[in-house]
XYZ file of C-alpha atoms in Angstrom:
78
model
C 150.691 126.423 121.377
C 147.083 127.697 121.279
C 146.454 131.431 122.019
C 143.418 133.692 121.865
C 143.518 136.123 118.978
C 141.515 139.278 118.421
C 140.943 140.091 114.783
C 139.705 143.265 113.143
C 138.451 143.095 109.649
C 137.513 146.127 107.696
C 135.387 145.634 104.679
C 133.308 147.404 102.130
C 129.771 146.983 103.340
C 128.358 145.117 100.301
C 125.683 142.595 100.529
C 126.964 139.166 101.631
C 130.380 140.172 102.764
C 129.839 138.870 106.319
C 128.495 135.574 104.921
C 131.704 135.053 102.938
C 133.886 135.765 105.976
C 131.941 133.406 108.129
C 132.001 130.748 105.502
C 135.646 130.840 105.254
C 135.966 130.087 108.998
C 133.325 127.477 108.821
C 134.909 125.572 105.726
C 138.156 125.380 107.617
C 136.724 124.308 110.983
C 137.775 127.444 113.043
C 135.649 128.121 115.947
C 134.834 131.834 116.661
C 134.427 132.602 120.340
C 133.101 136.157 119.933
C 131.971 138.320 117.013
C 130.959 141.957 116.813
C 129.938 144.010 113.677
C 129.992 147.811 113.542
C 129.911 150.472 110.939
C 132.801 152.923 110.649
C 132.661 156.549 110.169
C 133.334 156.476 106.493
C 130.194 155.615 104.582
C 130.011 152.217 103.005
C 132.367 150.316 105.268
C 132.082 148.053 108.223
C 134.247 146.435 110.971
C 134.117 142.928 112.043
C 135.686 141.977 115.414
C 136.453 138.352 115.966
C 137.870 136.395 118.868
C 139.298 133.028 118.007
C 141.720 130.421 119.400
C 144.611 128.895 117.647
C 148.292 128.896 116.939
C 150.384 131.637 115.418
C 150.430 129.623 112.234
C 146.690 129.387 112.048
C 146.356 133.156 112.630
C 148.682 133.974 109.780
C 147.042 131.492 107.500
C 143.579 132.992 108.346
C 144.905 136.562 107.679
C 146.015 135.633 104.244
C 142.826 133.770 103.459
C 140.567 136.634 104.473
C 142.581 139.180 102.484
C 141.461 136.979 99.411
C 137.844 137.985 99.834
C 137.012 140.628 97.319
C 135.392 143.324 99.697
C 138.104 143.015 102.433
C 140.120 146.282 102.956
C 142.204 145.452 105.978
C 142.904 142.768 108.385
C 144.642 143.512 111.647
C 145.514 141.650 114.830
C 144.592 143.527 117.958
């Protein structure tokens, strides 16, 4: 069953981190409905908020794959 998921990704704000995250979704054919990027209070980090549609299995798979990206600190479902 398809659901709407809100995903929060906290990452070190290094050059190209957002491109690597978006490339992961693009390669696997997942469509992002909404995206917002913001800085956090701690210097050198950024948050990416994504809204996507998929099954529970897809979400769990994406969460594991995003964690493999070097600069990622935390991935959380909201």
